[in-house]
Short mmCIF file of C-alpha atoms in Angstrom, two decimals:
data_model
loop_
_atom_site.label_atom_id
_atom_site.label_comp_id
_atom_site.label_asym_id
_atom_site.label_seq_id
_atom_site.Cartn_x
_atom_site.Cartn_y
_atom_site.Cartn_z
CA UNK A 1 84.89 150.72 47.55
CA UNK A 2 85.41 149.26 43.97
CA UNK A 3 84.54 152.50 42.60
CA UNK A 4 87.40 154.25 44.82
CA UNK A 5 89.68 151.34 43.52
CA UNK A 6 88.56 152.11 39.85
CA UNK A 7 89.20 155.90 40.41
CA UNK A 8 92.75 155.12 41.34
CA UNK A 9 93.11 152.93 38.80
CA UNK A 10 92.02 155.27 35.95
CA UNK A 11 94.77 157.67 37.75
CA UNK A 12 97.27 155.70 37.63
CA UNK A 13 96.85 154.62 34.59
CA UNK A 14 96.84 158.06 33.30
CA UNK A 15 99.93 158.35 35.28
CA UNK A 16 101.53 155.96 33.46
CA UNK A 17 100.73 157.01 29.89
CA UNK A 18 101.68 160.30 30.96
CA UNK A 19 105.56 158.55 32.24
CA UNK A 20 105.52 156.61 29.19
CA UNK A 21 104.99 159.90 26.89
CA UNK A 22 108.51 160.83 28.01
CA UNK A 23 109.96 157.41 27.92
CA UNK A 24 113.60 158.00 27.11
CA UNK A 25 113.76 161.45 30.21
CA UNK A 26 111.62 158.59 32.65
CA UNK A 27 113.67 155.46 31.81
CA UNK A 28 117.00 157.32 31.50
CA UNK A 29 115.97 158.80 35.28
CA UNK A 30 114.76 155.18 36.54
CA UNK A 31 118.23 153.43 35.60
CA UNK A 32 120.09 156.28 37.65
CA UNK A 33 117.91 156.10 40.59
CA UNK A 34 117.78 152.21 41.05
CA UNK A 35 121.78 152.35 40.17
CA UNK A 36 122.28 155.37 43.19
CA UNK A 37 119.71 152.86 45.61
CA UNK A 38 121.95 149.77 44.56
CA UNK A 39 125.31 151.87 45.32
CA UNK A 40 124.35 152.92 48.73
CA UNK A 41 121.98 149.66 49.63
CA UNK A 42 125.05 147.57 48.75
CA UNK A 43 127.79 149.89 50.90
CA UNK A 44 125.06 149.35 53.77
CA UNK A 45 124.77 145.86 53.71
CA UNK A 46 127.99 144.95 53.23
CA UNK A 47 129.44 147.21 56.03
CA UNK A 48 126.63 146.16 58.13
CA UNK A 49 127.51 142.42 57.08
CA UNK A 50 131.05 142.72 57.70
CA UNK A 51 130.50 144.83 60.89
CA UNK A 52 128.45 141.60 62.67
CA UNK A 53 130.71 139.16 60.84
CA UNK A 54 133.84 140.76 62.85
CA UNK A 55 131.97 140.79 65.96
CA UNK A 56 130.60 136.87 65.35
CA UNK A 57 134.46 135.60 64.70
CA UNK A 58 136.30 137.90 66.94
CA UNK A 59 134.38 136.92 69.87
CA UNK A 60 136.49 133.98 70.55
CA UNK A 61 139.31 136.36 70.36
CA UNK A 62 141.67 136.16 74.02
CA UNK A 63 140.23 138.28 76.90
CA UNK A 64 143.67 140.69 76.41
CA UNK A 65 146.55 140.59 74.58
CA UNK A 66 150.28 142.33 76.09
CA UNK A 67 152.43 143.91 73.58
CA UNK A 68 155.43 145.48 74.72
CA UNK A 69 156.76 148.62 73.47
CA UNK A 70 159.45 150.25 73.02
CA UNK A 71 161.29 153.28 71.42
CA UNK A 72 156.88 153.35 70.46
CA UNK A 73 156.74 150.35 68.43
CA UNK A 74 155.74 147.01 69.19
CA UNK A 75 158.15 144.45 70.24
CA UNK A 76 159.43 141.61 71.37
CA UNK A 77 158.31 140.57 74.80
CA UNK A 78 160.27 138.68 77.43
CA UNK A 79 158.96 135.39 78.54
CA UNK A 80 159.05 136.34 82.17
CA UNK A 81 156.84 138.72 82.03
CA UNK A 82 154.55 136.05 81.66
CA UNK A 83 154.95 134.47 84.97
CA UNK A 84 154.35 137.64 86.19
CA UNK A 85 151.51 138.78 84.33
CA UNK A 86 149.84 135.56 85.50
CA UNK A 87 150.04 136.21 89.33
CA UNK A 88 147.90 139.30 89.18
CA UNK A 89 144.83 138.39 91.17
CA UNK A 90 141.92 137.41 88.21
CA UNK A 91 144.51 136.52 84.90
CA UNK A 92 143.47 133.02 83.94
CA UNK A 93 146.17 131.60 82.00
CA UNK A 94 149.05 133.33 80.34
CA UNK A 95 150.11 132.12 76.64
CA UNK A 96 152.80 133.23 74.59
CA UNK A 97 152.17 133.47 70.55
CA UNK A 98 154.75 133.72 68.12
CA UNK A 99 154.13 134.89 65.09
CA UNK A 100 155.21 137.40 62.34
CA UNK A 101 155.28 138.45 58.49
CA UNK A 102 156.90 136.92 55.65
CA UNK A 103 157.16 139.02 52.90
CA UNK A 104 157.28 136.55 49.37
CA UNK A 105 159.28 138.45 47.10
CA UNK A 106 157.95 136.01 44.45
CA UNK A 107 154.41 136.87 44.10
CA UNK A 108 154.52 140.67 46.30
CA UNK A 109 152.28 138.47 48.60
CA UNK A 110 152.68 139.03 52.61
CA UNK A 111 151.73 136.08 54.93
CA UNK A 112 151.73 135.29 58.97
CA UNK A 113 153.39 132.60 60.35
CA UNK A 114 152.35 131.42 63.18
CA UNK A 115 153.02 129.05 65.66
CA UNK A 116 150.82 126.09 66.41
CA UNK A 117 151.02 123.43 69.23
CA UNK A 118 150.02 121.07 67.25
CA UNK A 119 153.00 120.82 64.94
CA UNK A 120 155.61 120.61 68.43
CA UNK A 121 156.47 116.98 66.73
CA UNK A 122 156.96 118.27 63.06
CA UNK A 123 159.46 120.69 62.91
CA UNK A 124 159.83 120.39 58.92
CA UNK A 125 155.98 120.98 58.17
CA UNK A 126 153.63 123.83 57.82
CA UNK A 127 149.84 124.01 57.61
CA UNK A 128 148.83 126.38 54.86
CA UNK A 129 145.42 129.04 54.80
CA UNK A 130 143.80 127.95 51.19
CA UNK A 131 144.87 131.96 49.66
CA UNK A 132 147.91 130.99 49.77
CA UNK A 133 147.38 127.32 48.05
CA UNK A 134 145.63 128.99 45.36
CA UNK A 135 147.91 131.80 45.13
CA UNK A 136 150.95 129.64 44.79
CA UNK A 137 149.18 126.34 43.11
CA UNK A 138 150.11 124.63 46.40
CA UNK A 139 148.92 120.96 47.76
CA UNK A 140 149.15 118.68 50.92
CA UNK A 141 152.77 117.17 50.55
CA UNK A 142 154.56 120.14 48.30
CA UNK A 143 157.49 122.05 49.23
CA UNK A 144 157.75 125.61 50.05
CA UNK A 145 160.67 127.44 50.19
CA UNK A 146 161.47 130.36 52.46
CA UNK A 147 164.48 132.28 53.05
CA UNK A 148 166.01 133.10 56.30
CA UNK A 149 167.40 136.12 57.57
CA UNK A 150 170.85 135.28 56.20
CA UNK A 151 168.74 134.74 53.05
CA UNK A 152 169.92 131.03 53.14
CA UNK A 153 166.71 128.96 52.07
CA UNK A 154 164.99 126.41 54.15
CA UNK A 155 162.55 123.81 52.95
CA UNK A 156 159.11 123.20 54.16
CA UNK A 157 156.52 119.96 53.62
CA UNK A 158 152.98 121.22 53.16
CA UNK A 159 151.07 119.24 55.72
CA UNK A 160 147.72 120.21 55.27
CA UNK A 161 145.71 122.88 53.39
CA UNK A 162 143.18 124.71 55.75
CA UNK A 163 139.53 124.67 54.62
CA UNK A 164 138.32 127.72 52.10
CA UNK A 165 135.83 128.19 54.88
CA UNK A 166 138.16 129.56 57.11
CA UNK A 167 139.43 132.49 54.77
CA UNK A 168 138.35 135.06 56.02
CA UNK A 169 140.27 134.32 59.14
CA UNK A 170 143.27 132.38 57.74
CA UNK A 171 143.20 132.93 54.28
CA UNK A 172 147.16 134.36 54.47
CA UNK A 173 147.89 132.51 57.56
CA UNK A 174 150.83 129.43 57.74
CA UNK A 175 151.16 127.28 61.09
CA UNK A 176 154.74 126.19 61.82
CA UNK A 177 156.44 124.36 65.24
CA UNK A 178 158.12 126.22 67.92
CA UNK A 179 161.36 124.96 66.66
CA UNK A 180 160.68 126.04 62.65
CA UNK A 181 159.82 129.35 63.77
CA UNK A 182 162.88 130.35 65.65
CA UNK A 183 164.67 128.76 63.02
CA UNK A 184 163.01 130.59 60.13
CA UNK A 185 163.12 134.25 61.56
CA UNK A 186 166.03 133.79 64.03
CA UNK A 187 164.09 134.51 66.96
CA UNK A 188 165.54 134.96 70.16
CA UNK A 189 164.75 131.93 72.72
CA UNK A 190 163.28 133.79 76.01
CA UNK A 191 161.02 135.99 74.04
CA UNK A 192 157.33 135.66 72.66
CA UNK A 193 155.87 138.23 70.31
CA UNK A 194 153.62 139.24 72.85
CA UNK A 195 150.89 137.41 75.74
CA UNK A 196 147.47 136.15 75.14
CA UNK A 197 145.56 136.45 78.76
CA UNK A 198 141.92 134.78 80.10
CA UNK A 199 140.11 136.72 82.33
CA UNK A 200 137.24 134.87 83.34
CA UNK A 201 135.24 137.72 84.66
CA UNK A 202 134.80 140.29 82.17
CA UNK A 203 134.14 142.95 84.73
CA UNK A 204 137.82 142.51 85.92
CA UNK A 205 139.66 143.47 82.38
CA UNK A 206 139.68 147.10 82.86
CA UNK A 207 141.31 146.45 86.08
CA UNK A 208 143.46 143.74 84.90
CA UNK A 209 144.68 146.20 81.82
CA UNK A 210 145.60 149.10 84.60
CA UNK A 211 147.53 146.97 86.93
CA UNK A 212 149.30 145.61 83.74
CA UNK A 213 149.71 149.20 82.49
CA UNK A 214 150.99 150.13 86.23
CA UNK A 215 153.20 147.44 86.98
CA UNK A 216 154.53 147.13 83.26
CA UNK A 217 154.98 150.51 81.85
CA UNK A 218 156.36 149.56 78.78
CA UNK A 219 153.63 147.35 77.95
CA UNK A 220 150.00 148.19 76.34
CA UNK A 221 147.29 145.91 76.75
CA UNK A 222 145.06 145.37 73.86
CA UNK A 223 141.27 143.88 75.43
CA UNK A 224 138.98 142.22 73.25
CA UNK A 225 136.39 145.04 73.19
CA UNK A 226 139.10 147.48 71.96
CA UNK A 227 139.55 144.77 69.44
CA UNK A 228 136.38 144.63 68.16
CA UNK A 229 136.27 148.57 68.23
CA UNK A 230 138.98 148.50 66.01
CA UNK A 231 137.21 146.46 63.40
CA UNK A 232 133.95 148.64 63.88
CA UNK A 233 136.18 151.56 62.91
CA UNK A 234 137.22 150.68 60.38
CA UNK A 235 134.53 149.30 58.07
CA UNK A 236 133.12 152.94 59.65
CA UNK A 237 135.92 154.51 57.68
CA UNK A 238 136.36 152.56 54.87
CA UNK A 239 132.07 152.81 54.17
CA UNK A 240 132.58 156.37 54.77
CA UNK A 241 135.03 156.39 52.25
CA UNK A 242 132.82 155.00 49.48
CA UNK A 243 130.13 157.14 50.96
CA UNK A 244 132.55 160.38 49.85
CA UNK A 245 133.53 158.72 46.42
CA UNK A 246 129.76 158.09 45.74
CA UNK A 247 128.57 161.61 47.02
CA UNK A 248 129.64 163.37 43.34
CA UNK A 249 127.35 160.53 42.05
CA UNK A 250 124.78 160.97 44.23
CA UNK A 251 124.53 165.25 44.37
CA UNK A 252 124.63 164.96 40.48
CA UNK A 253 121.69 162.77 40.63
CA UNK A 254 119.45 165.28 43.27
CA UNK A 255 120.58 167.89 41.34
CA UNK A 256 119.07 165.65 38.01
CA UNK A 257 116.32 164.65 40.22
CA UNK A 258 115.20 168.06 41.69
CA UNK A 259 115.52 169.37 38.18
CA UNK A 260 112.92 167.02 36.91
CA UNK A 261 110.48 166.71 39.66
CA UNK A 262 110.44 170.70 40.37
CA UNK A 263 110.67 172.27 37.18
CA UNK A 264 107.28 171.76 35.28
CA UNK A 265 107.70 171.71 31.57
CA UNK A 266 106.00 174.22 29.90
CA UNK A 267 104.07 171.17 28.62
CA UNK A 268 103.10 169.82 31.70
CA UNK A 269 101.57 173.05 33.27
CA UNK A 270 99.22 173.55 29.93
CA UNK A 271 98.53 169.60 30.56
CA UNK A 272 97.58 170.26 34.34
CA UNK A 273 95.80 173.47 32.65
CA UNK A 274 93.78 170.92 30.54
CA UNK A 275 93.21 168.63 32.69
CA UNK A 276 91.29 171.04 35.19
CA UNK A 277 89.73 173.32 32.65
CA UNK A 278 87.38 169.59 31.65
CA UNK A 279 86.30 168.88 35.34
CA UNK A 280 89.80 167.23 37.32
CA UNK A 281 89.55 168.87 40.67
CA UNK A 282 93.06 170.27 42.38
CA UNK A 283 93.39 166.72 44.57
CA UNK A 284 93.12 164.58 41.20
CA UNK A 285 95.92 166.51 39.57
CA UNK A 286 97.82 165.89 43.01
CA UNK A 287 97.43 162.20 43.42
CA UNK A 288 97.88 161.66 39.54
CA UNK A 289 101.56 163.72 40.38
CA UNK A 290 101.79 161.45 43.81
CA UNK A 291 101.59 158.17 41.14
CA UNK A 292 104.37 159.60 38.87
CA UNK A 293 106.43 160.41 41.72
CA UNK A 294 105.95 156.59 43.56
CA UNK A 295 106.18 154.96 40.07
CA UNK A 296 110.10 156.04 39.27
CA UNK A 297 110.91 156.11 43.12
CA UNK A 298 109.66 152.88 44.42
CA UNK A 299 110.66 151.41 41.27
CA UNK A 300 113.79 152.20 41.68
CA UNK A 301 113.80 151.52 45.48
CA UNK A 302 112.88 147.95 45.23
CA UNK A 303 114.80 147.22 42.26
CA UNK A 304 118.02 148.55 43.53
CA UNK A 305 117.78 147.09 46.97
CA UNK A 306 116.89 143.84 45.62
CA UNK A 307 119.97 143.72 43.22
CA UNK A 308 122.39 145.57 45.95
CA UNK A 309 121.35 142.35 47.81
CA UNK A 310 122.24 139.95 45.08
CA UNK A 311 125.21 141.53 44.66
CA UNK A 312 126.30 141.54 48.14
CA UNK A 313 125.38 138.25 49.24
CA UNK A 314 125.42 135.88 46.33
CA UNK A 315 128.48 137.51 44.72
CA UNK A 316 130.39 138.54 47.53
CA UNK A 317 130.40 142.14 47.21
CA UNK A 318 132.73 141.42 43.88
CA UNK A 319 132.20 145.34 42.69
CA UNK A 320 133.73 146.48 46.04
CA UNK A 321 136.75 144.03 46.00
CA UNK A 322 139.03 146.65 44.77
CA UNK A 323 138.73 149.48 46.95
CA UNK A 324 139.14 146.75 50.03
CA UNK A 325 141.95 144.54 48.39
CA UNK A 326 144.13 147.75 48.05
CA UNK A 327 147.49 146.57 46.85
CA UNK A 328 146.70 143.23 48.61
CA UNK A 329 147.85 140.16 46.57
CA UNK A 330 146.12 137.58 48.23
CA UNK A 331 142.82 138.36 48.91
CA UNK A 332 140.55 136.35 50.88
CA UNK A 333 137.50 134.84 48.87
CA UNK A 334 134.13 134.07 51.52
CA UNK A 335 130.50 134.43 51.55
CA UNK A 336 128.95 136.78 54.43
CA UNK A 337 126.10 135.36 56.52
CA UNK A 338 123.34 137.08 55.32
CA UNK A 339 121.13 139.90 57.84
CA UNK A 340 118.70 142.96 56.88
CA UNK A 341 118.72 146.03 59.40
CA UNK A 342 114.91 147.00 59.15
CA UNK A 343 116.11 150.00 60.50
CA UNK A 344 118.73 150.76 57.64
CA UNK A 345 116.43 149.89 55.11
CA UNK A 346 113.81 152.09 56.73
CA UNK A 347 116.21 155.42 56.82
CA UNK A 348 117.65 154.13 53.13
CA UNK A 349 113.61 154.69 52.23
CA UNK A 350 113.02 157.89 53.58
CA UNK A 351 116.20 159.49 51.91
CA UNK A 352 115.15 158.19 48.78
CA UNK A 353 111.79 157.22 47.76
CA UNK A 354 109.48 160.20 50.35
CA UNK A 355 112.07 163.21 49.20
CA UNK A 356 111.47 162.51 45.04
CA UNK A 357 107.52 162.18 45.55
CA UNK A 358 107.20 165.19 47.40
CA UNK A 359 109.55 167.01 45.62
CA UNK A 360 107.30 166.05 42.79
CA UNK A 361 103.85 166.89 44.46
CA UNK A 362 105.13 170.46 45.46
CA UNK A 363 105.01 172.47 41.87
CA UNK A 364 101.90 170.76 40.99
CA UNK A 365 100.00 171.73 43.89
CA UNK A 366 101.17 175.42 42.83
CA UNK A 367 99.76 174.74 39.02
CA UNK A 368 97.03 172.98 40.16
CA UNK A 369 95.66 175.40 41.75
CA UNK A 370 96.47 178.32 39.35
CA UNK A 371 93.67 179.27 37.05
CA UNK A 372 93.74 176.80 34.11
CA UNK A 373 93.29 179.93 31.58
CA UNK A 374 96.38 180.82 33.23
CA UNK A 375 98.19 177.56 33.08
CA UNK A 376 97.48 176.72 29.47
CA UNK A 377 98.44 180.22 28.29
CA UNK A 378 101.91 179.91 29.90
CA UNK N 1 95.89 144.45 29.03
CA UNK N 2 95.67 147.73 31.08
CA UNK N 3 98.92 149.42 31.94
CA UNK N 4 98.18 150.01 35.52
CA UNK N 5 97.92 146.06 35.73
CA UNK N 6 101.14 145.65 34.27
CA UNK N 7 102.69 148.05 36.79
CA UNK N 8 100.96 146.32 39.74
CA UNK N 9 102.42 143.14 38.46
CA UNK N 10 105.42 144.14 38.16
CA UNK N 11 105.43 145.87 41.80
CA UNK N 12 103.90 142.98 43.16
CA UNK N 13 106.79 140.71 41.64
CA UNK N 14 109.40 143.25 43.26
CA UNK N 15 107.52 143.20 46.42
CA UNK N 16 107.54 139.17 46.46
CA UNK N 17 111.21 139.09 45.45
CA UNK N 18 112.04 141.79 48.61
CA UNK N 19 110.05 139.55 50.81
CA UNK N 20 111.47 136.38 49.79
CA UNK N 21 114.94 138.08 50.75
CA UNK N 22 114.30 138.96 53.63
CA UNK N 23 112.92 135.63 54.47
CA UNK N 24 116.34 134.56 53.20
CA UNK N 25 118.34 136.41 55.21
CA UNK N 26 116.46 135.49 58.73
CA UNK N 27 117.22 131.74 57.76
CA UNK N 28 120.66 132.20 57.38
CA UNK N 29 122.20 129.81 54.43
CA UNK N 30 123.84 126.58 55.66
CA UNK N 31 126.94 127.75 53.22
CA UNK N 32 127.47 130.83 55.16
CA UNK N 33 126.89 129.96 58.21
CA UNK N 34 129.82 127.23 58.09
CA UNK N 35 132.41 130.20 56.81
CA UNK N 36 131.53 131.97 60.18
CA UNK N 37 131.65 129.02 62.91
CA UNK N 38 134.78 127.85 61.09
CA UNK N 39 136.60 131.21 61.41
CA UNK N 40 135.81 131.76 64.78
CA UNK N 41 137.00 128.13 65.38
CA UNK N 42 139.75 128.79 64.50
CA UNK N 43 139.94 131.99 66.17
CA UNK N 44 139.44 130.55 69.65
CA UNK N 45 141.93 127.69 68.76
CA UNK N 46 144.79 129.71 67.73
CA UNK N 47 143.93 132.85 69.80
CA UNK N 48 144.03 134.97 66.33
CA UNK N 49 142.77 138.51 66.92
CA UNK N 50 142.32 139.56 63.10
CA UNK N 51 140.44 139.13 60.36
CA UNK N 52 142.06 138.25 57.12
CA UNK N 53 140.77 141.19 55.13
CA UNK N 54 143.82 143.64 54.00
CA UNK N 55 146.82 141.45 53.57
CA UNK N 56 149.27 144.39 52.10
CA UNK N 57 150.97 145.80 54.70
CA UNK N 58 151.37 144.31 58.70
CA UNK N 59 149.22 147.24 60.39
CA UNK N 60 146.37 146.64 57.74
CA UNK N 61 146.57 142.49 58.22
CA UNK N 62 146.52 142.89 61.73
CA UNK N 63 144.81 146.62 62.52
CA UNK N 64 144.05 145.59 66.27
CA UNK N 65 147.80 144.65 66.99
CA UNK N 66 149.66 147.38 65.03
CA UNK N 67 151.43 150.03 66.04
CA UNK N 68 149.51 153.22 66.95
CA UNK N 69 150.28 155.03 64.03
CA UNK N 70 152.29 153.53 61.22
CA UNK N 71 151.94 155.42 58.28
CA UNK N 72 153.92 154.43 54.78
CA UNK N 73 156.06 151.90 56.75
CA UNK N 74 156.05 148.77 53.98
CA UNK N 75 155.04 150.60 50.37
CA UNK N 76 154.58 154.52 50.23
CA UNK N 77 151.72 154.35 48.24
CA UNK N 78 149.82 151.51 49.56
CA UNK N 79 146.03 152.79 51.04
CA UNK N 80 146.56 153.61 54.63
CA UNK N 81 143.84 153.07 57.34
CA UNK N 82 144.09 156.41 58.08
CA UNK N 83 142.45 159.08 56.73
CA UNK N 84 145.11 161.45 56.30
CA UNK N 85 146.65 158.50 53.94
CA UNK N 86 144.88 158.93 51.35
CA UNK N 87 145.07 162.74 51.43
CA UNK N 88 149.26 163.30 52.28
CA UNK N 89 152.02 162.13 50.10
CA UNK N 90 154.75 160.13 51.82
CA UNK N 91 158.04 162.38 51.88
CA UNK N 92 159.67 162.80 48.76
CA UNK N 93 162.68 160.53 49.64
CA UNK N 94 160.97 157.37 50.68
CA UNK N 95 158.78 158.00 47.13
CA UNK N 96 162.35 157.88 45.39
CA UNK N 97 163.32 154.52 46.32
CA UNK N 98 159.99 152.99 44.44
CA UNK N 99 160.41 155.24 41.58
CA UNK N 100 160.76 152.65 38.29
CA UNK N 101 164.33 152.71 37.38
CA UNK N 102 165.11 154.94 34.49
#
């Protein structure tokens, strides 16, 4: 046993000289690979991440929500629709939100107002998500202004400042009363911008949304799942996305990789020649080729994972900010709840680390077991 | 010291590290966890539908809620949800209007 352990040992140590005899080709090929692993471990955690973050939050999301349409766009829908909606055999309760945009021509920043019950009493005070806080230096008791439609400005007291936990939900968000919000956007009494339904039973919701759809053709009824479909989609696309911006990355690298591992130097064959013409037998020269290959590649595996994870989840994905902010202003700042798909890491493995050690066993076998006359001479 | 046992060190460190993060991410940080059950909180309280992720334009604040297809409707540049966004240019007359001044 210990003298199988010292035979391996003696290999890869041999291995390792023989990496370190081509130090700046190795190292320059090590930082690539970990830096290609880190790229594409990162894009998979975080879309993974934000993927089961949607799905955790979301899930308290209504049963169905009624938009109506018209001329195809969403708008405004009429409170008795409501009353309606809520007789259909299985609706639970039947709530109207009001809400909208507000665009601040200030700062280019875009928020949602919307209304909360629990400002009825306070017509001249809004609740504030912390983005907008920090955005606009803002504090319990300040005054905002917004303008109306008419452009004529009304004043609001800050009440509170949501927690920065809840950013990632309400980062842009402002809560005003019933009254402030009709007053602020002019809204039409009689109308809601569109119905939040419970279904108890969510067996009944596909038969709820095609009675709704039946009875109320110019209505479309949004269920939770489709909801949550939406979100899946998305990070779907917007990975993908990174996935196509990193693929000229990546294919340069295979191409650098495959280059290196395939090709043998003209000073590695006469090397391999050597090393059989004084007694190393074909499966020696293999595994010494197996122990270059698993040096650089798990290296780089484990190194770029580990970092992709750092990055991720103790600096919120900071390098990807960009491409999601988009021309956003306010941007929400939170931490994702850490989670590791064994699975993903598994797949992330076999498309890196097994294809660069074979590719690297491959030529040697064919050198190794050339005649070593044959191999030195060329 | 011989090199092998330097690179078995250093594997075994890497190896450690990897394990250790995985441990960390099947005990979930406190710090984290409270971002998540106070977003879907609030969620549930306010019947919210969205995540605040892409505040620049109303279909990208609220993807679940906006209309089917919306392209170029608040900035005709801003990065669409669509695919075919980031591939067509918004017509030539809507660009106009955002042109700087001159």
């Amino acid at each position: 046993m210990n003298r199988l352990a010292n035979r391996y040992r003696n290999i890869l140590d041999f291995a390792l000289s023989s990496l370190f005899r081509r130090k700046g080709k190795n190292l320059s090929l090590l930082a690539i690979y970990t830096l290609i692993v880190f790229a594409l471990a990162s894009l998979m955690l975080f879309v993974s991440a934000m993927k089961r973050e949607a799905a955790v939050i979301l899930k308290g999301a209504p049963s169905m929500v009624v938009q109506k349409m018209a001329v195809g766009r969403h708008d405004l829908i009429p409170l008795r629709y409501a009353a309606e909606i809520g007789a259909i055999r299985g609706v639970g309760e039947v709530m109207p939100r009001l809400w909208g945009y507000y665009y601040d021509s200030l700062i280019g920043a875009n928020y949602t107002f919307m209304v909360s019950a629990s400002l009825a009493d306070y017509p001249e005070d809004i609740i504030i998500g912390n983005g907008i806080a920090r955005l606009r230096n803002l504090a319990e008791g300040d005054i905002m202004p917004f303008n109306a439609p008419d452009k004529s400005p009304i004043l609001f007291n800050v009440r509170r400042v949501m927690s920065h936990e809840s950013e990632l939900a309400a980062a842009d968000l402002i809560l005003i009363s019933e009254k402030g919000f009709r007053t602020l956007f002019n809204f039409p009494t009689g109308y809601a911008t569109d119905l939040a339904l419970t279904i108890s039973n969510p067996k009944e919701v596909a038969i709820i949304a095609a009675k709704i759809a039946d009875r109320f053709p110019d209505t479309r009824p949004i269920p939770r799942s489709e909801i949550l479909r939406t979100y899946d989609s998305i990070f779907d696309w917007r990975g993908g996305m990174m996935i196509v911006m990193l693929s000229s990355a990546v294919f340069s690298f295979i191409i650098f990789a495959w280059d290196k591992a395939t090709g043998l130097s003209a000073e590695e064959r006469k090397e391999i020649g050597i090393l059989k013409s004084i007694g190393w037998e074909t499966s020696d020269v293999l595994l010494l080729k197996f122990w270059e290959g698993v040096v650089i590649s798990l290296s780089a595996f484990l190194m770029g994972v580990i970092i992709a994870y750092c990055h991720v989840f103790f600096f919120s994905a900071s390098l990807f900010e960009h491409a999601l902010k988009g021309w956003a202003v306010l941007y929400p700042r939170f931490r994702l709840v850490p989670a590791i798909d064994p699975y993903e890491l598994a797949i992330l493995f076999f498309l890196t680390v097994v294809p660069y050690t074979t590719s690297t066993i491959i030529p040697s076998w064919r050198a190794a077991t050339a005649d070593p006359d044959t191999a030195m001479r060329s | 010291m011989r090199q092998s046992t330097l690179f078995l060190t250093f594997t075994a460190m890497n190896i450690l590290l990897f394990s250790l993060l995985m441990l960390h991410a099947r005990t979930k940080p406190a710090g984290a966890l409270a971002i998540q059950s106070s977003c879907a909180e609030l969620v549930k309280e306010l019947l919210l539908t969205d995540l605040c992720l892409f505040t620049e334009a109303r279909y990208t604040r609220n993807p679940a809620m906006a209309d089917l297809h919306s392209p170029f409707q608040d900035h005709p540049l801003s990065l669409e949800h669509f695919p075919s966004g980031s591939l067509v240019m918004p017509p030539a007359v809507i660009r106009r209007g955002y042109e700087p001044s001159r």
